[in-house]
Structure formats: C-alpha cells, structure tokens
XYZ file of C-alpha atoms in Angstrom:
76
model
C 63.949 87.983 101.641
C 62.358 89.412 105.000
C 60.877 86.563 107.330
C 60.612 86.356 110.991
C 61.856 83.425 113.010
C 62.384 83.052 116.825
C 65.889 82.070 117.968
C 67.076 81.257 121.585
C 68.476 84.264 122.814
C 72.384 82.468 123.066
C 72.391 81.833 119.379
C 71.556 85.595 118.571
C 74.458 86.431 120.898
C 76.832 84.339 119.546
C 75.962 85.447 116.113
C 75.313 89.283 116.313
C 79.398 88.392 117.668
C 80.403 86.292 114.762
C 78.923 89.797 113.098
C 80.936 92.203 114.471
C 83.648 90.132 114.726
C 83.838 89.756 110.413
C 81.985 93.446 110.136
C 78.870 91.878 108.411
C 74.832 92.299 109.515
C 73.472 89.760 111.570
C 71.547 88.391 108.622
C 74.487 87.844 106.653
C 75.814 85.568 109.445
C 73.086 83.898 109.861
C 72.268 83.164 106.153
C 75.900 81.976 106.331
C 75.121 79.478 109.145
C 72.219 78.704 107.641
C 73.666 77.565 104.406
C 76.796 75.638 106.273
C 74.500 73.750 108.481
C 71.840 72.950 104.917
C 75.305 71.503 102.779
C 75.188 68.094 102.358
C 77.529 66.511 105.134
C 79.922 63.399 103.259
C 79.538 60.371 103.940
C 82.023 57.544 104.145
C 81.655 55.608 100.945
C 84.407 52.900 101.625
C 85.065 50.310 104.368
C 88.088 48.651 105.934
C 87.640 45.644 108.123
C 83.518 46.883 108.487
C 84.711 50.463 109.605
C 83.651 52.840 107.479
C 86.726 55.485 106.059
C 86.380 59.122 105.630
C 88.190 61.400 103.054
C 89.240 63.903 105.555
C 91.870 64.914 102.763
C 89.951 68.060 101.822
C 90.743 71.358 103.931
C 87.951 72.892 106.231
C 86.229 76.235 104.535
C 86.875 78.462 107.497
C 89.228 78.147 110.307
C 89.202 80.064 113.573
C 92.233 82.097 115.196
C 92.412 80.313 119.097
C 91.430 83.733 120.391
C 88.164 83.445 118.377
C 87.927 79.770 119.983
C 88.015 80.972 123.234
C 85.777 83.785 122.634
C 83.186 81.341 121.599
C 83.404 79.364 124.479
C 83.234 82.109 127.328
C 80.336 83.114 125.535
C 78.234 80.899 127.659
C-alpha cells in the first residue's frame, strides 16, 4: 500500500542504511521496523520478593555484527 508519512530526516538515514546494508528498498525496512516496534512487547508475569521476573530465555530475532553497531552509532 502507497501512503505518505513525514519522518525526521535521521531516521530516513539510518534506514535507507539498514537498506543498503541487507540490499532491500527503503520500504521494506521500514515496514520491517514498523512491524518490530507494533509486536506486542512481554511482560513479566511472575514475581519474586515484589520484583517482577522476565523470561529472557528466548533468543533475540536479529542480532547485529559489532561493525554494524558502530555504524549505527557514528551515524549521528
């Protein structure tokens, strides 16, 4: 679907990199982003002591290399 939104012009940056980077189109990326930032986040469902406990047993979808770290924060 076609639809116009306005984006600061750092976020275009760092995705029209993010774009070239994985050899997709800038609306792939951002439909990507998009959808990661939409997913339901979890939430901690038991407690120890009053402090709530996370699963963080589960392994992240995407990973980045350090160079790709670094590339993302000289961006600025």
């Amino acid at each position: 679907m076609r639809t116009t939104v306005n984006l600061d012009d750092d976020i275009v940056q760092r995705a029209r990199a993010i774009a070239e980077r994985y050899n997709k189109t800038l609306g792939e990326v951002l439909s990507d982003l998009a959808c990661k930032g939409l997913q339901k986040r979890k939430t901690a469902t038991k407690t120890r002591n009053g402090i709530p406990i996370f699963d963080l047993s589960s392994k992240p979808t995407s990973t980045l290399s350090i160079d790709e770290i670094n590339e993302l924060r000289d961006a600025d």
